[in-house]
PDB file of C-alpha atoms in Angstrom:
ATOM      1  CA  UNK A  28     138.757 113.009 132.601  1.00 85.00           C
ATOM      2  CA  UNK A  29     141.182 111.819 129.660  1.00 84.00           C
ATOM      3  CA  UNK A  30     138.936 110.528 127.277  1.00 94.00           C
ATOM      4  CA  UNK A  31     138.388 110.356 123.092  1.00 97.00           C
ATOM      5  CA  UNK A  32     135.218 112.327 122.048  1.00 97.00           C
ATOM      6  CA  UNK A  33     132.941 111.014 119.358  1.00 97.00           C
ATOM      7  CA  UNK A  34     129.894 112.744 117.997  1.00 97.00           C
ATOM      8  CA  UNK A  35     127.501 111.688 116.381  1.00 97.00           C
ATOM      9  CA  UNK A  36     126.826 108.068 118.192  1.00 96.00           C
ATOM     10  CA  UNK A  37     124.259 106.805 116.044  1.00 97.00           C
ATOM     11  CA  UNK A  38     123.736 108.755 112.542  1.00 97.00           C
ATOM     12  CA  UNK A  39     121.603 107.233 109.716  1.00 97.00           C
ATOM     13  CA  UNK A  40     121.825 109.183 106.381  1.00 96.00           C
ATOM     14  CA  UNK A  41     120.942 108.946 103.112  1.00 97.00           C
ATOM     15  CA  UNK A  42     123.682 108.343  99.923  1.00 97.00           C
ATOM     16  CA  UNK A  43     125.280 111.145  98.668  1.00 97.00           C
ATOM     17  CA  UNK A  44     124.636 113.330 101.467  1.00 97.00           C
ATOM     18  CA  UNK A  45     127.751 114.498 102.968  1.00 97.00           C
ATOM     19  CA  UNK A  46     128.741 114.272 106.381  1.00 97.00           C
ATOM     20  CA  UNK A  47     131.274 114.391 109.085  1.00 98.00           C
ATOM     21  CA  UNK A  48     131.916 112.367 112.055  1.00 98.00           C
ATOM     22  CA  UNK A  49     133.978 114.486 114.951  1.00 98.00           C
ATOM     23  CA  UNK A  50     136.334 113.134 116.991  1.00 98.00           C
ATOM     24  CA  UNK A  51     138.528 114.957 119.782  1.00 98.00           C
ATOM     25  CA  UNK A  52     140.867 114.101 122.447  1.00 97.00           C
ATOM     26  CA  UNK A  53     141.912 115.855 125.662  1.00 96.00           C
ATOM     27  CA  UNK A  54     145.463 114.172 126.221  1.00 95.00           C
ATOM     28  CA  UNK A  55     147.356 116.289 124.097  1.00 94.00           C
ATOM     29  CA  UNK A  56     148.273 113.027 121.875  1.00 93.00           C
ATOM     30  CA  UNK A  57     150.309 113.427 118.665  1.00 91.00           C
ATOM     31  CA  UNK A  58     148.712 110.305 117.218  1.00 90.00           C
ATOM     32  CA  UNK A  59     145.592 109.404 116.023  1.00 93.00           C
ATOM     33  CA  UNK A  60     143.384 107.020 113.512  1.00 93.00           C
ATOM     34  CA  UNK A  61     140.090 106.116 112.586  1.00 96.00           C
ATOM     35  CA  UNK A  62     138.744 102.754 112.155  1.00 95.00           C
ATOM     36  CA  UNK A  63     135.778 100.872 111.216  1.00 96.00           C
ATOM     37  CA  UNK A  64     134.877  97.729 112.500  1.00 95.00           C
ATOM     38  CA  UNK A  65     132.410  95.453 109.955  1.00 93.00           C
ATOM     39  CA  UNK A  66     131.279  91.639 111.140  1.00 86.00           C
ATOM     40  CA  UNK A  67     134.027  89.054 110.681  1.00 80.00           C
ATOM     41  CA  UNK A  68     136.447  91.627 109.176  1.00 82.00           C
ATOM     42  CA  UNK A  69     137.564  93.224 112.930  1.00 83.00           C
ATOM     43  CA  UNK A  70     138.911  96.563 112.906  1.00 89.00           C
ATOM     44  CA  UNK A  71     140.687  98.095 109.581  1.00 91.00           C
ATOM     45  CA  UNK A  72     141.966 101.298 109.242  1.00 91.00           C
ATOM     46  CA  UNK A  73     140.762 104.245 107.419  1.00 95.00           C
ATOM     47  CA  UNK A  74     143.247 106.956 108.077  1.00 94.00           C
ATOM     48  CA  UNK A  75     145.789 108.052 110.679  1.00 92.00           C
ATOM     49  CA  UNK A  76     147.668 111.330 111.610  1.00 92.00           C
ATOM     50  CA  UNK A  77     151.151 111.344 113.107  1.00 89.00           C
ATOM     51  CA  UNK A  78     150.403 115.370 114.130  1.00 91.00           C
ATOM     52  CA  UNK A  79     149.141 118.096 113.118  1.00 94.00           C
ATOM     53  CA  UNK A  80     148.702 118.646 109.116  1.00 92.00           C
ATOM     54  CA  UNK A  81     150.149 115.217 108.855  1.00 92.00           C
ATOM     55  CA  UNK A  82     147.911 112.088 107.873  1.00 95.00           C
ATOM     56  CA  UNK A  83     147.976 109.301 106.190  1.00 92.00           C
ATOM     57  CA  UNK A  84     146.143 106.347 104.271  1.00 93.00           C
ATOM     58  CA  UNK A  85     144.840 103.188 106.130  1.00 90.00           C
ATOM     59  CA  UNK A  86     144.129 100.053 104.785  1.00 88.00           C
ATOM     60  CA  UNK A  87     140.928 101.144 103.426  1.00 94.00           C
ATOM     61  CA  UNK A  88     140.498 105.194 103.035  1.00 97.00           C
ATOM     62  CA  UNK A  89     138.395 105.199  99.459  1.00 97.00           C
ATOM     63  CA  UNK A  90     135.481 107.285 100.058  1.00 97.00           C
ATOM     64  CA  UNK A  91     136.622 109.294 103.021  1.00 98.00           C
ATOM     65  CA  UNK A  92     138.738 112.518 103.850  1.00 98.00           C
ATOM     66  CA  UNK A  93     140.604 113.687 106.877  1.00 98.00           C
ATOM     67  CA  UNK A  94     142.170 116.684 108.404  1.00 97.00           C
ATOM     68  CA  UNK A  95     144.021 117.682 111.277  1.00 97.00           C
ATOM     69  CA  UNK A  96     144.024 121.018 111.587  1.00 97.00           C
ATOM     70  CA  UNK A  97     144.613 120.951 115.705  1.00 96.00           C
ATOM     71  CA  UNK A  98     145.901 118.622 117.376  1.00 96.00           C
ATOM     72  CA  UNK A  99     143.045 117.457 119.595  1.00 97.00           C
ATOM     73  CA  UNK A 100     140.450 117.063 116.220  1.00 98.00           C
ATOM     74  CA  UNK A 101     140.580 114.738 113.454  1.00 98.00           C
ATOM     75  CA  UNK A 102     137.402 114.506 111.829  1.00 98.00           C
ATOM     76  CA  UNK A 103     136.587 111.966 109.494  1.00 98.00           C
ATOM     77  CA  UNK A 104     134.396 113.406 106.164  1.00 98.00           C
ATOM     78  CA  UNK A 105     132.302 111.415 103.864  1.00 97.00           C
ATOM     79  CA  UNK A 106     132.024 113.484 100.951  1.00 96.00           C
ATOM     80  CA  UNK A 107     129.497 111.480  99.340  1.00 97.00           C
ATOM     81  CA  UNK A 108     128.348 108.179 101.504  1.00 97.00           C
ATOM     82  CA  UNK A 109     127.560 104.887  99.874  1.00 97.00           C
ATOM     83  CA  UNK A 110     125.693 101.871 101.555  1.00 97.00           C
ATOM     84  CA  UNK A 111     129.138  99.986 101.620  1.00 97.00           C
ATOM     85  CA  UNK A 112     130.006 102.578 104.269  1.00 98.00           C
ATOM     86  CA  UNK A 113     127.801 101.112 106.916  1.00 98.00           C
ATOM     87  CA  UNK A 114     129.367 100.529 109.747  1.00 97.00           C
ATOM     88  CA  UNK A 115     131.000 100.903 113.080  1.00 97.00           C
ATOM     89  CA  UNK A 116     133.492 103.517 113.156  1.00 98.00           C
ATOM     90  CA  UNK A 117     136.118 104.027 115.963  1.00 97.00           C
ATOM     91  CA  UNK A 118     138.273 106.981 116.656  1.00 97.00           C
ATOM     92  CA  UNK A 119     141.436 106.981 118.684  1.00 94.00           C
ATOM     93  CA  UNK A 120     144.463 108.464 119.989  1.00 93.00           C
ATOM     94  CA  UNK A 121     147.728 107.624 121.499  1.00 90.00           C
ATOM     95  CA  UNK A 122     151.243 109.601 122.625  1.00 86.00           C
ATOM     96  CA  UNK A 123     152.637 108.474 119.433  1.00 72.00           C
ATOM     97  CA  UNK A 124     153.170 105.107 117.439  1.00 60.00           C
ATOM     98  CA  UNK A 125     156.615 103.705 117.687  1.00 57.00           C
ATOM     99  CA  UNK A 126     157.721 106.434 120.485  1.00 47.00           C
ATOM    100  CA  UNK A 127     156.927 105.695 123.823  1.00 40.00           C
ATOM    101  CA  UNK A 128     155.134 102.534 122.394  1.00 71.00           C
ATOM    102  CA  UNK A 129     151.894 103.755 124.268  1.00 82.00           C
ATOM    103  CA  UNK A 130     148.340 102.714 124.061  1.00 88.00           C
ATOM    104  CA  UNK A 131     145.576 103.706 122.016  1.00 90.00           C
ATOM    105  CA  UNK A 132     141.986 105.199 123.474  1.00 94.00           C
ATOM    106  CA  UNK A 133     139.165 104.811 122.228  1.00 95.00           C
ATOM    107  CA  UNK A 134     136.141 106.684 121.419  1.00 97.00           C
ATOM    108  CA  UNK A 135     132.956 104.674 122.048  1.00 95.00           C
ATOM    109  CA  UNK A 136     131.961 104.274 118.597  1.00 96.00           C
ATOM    110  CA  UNK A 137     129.663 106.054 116.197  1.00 97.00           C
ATOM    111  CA  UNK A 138     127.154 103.461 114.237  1.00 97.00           C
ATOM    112  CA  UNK A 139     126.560 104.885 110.408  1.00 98.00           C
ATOM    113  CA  UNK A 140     123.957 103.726 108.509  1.00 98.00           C
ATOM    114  CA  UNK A 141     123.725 105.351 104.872  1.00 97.00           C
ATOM    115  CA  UNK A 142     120.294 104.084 103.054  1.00 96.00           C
TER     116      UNK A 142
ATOM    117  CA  UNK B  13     146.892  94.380 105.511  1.00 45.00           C
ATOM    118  CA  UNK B  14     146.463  92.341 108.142  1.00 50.00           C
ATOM    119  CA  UNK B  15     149.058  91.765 110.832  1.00 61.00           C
ATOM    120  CA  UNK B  16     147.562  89.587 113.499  1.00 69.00           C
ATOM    121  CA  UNK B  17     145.243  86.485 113.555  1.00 79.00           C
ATOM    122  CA  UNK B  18     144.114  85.720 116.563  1.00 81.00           C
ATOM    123  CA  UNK B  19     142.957  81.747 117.303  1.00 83.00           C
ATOM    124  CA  UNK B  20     139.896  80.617 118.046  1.00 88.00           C
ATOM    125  CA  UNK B  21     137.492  83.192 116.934  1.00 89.00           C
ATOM    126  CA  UNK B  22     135.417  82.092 119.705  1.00 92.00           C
ATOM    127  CA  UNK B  23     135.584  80.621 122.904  1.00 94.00           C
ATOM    128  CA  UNK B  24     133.332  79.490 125.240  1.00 95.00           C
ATOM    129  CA  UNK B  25     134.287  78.644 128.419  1.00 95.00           C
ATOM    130  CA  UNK B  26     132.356  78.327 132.358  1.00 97.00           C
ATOM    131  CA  UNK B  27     133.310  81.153 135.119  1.00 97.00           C
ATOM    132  CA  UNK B  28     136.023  80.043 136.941  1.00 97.00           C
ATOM    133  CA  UNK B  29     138.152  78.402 134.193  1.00 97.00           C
ATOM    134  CA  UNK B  30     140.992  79.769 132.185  1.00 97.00           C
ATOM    135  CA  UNK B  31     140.649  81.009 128.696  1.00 97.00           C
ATOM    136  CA  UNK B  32     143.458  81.253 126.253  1.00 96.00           C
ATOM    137  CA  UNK B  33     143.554  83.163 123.161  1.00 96.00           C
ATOM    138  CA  UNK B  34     146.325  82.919 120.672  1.00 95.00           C
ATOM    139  CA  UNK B  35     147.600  85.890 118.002  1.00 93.00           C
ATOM    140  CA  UNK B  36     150.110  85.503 115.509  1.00 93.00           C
ATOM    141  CA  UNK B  37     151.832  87.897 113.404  1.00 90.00           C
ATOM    142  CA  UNK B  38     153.858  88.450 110.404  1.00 87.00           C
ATOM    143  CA  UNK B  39     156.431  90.827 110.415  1.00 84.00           C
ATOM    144  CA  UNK B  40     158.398  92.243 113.360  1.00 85.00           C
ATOM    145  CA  UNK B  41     157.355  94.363 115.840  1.00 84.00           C
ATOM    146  CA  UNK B  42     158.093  97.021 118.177  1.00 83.00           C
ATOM    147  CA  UNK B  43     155.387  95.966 120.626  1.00 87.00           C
ATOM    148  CA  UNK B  44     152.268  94.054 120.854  1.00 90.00           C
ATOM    149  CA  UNK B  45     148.821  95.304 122.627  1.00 92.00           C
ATOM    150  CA  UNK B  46     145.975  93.333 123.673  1.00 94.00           C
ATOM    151  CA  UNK B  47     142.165  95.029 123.896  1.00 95.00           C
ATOM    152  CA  UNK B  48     139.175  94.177 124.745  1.00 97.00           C
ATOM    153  CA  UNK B  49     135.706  94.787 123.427  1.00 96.00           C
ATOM    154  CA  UNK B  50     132.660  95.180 125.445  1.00 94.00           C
ATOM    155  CA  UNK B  51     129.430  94.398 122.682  1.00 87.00           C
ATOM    156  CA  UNK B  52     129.854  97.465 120.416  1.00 80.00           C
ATOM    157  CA  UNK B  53     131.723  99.770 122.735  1.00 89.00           C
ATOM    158  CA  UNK B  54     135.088 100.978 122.268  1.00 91.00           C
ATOM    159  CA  UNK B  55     137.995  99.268 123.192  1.00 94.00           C
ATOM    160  CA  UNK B  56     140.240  99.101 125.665  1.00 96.00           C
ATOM    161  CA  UNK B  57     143.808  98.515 126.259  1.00 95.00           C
ATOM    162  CA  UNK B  58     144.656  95.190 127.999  1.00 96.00           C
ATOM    163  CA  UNK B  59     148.066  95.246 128.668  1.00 95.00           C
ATOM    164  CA  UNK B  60     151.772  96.146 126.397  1.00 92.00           C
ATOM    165  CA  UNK B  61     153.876  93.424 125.542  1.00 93.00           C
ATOM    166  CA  UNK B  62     157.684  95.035 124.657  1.00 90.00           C
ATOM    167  CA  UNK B  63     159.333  92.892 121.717  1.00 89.00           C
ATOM    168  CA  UNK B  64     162.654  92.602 124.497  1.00 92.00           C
ATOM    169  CA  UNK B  65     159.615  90.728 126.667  1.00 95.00           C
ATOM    170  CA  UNK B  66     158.846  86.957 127.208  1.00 97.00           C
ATOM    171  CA  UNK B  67     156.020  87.881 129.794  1.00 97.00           C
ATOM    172  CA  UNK B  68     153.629  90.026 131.649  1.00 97.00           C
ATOM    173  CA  UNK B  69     151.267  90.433 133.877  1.00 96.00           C
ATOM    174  CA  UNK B  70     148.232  92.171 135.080  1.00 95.00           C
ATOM    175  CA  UNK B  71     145.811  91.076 137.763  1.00 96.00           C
ATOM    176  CA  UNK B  72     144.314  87.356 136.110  1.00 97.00           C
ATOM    177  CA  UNK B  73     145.922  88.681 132.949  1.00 97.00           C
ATOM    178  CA  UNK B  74     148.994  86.879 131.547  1.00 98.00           C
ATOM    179  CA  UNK B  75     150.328  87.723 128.440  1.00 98.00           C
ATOM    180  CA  UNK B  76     153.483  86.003 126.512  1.00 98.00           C
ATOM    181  CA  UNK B  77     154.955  86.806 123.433  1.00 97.00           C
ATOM    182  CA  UNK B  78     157.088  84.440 121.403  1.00 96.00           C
ATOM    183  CA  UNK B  79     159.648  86.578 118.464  1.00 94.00           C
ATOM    184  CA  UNK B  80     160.534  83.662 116.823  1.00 95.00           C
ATOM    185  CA  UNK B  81     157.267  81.997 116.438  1.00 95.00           C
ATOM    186  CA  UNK B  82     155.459  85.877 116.097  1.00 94.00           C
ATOM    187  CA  UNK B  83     153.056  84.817 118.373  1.00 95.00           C
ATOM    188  CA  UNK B  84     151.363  86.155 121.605  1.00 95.00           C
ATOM    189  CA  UNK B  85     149.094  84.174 124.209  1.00 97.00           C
ATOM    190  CA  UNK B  86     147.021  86.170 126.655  1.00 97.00           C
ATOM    191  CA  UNK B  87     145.528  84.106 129.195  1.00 98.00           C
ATOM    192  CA  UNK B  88     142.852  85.024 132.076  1.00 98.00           C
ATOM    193  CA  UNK B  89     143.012  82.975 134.908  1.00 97.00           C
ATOM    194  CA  UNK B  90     139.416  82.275 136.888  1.00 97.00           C
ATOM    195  CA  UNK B  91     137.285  84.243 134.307  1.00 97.00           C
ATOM    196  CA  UNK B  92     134.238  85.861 135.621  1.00 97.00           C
ATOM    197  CA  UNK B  93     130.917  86.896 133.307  1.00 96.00           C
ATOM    198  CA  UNK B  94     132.444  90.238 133.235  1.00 95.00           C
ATOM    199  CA  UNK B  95     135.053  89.131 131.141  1.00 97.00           C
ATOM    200  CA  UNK B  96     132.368  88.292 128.098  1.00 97.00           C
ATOM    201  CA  UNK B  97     134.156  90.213 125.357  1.00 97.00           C
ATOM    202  CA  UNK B  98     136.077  90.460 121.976  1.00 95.00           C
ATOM    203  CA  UNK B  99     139.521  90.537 122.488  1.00 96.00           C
ATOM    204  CA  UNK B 100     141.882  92.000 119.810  1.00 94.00           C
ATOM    205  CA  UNK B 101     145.956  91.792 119.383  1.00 93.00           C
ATOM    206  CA  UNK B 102     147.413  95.242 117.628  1.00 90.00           C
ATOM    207  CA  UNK B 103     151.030  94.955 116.820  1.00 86.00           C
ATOM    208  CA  UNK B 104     152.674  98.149 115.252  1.00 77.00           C
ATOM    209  CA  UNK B 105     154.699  97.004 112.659  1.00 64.00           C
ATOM    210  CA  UNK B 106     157.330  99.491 111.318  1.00 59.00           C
ATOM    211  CA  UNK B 107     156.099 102.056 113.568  1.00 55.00           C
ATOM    212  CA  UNK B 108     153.720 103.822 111.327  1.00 60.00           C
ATOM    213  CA  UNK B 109     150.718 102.617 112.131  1.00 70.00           C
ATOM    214  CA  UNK B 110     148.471  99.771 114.390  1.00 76.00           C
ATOM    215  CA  UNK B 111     146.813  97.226 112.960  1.00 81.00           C
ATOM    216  CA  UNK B 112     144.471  95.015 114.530  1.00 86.00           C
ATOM    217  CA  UNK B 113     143.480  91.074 114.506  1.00 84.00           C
ATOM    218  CA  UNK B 114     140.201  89.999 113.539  1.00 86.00           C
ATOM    219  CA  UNK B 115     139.208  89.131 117.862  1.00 90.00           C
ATOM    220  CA  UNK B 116     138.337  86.322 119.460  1.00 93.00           C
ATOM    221  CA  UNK B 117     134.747  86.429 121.199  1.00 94.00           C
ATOM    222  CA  UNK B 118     134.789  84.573 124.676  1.00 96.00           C
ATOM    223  CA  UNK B 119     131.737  83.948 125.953  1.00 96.00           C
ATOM    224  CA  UNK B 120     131.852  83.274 130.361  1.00 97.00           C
ATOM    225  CA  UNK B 121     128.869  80.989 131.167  1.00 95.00           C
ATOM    226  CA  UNK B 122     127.746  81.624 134.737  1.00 90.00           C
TER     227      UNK B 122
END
């Protein structure tokens, strides 16, 4: 089944402690992007990667890392998380942005809470 | 920076009636995507709206898409409970990246 594959779903952790949210896809995509999703700000974008060893900032990467070593992983790294990184965070993947115009999939989600 | 709005930011509406939801954007695009959000799930994709497009459908889906104005309408005719959800416009302007609307939350009363 062609799906986007999150891990951890829930994670509560405490500042400072570093961690890393997974994310892989089975579609052989070239693109994909993290998000986080906060009440009445909708979805904003951390980071993206065109391919592999290629990525780029979002509208709001302070705070996190990225790599893309393969291209079905893209994990997203929080070197050293803050309360003000609380939130709903989205992974997802698509053929490519601007080629093909295709559609981005969706992880379901993985709910951070730093204390 | 963010590309669409979409209008209301909720709607509620009884099953069986339409529901419209506007987005408007700022720049141009390449295409424009409509998702929807089941409560804290991921999303899904909707239906693609080509900027060489006026309309499209897909089952009780109808989506238009206006250049000059920048603006989009999806509409879904007879809604059903099922269709309780946020529902997000993504444009991807220059190519580079998506970027996403704020939502709209309809809300189908039985």
């Amino acid at each position: 089944e062609a799906q986007v594959t999150q891990n951890p779903r829930y994670l509560i952790t405490v500042t400072g402690k570093k961690l890393t949210v997974t994310c892989s896809q089975n579609m052989n995509h070239e693109y994909m992007s993290w998000y986080r999703q906060d009440p009445g700000l909708g979805l904003r974008q951390i980071y993206y990667s065109m391919n592999v060893e290629v990525t780029d900032k979002g509208d709001v990467p302070e705070g996190y890392k990225v790599s893309r070593k393969e291209k079905r992983n893209f994990p997203l790294i929080l070197e050293s998380p803050s309360p003000n990184q609380t939130s709903l965070y989205f992974c997802a993947s698509s053929l490519g942005v601007g080629v093909g115009n295709s559609p981005l999939h969706f992880g379901n989600g993985t709910r951070l809470t730093v204390t | 920076s963010q590309q669409g709005e979409e209008d209301p930011q909720a709607l509620s509406i009884q099953e069986g009636e339409n529901a419209t939801m506007n987005c408007s954007y700022k720049t141009s695009i390449n295409n424009l995507q409509w998702y929807r959000q089941n409560s804290g799930r991921g999303l899904v994709h909707l239906i693609l709206i080509r900027s060489n497009e006026r309309e499209k459908h897909s089952g009780r889906l109808r989506v238009t898409l206006d250049t000059s104005k920048k603006s989009s309408s999806l509409l879904i005719t007879a809604s059903r409970a099922a269709d309780t959800a946020s529902y997000f416009c993504a444009t991807d302007a220059g190519g580079q990246n998506f970027v996403f609307g704020p939502g709209t939350r309809l809300s189908v009363l039985p």
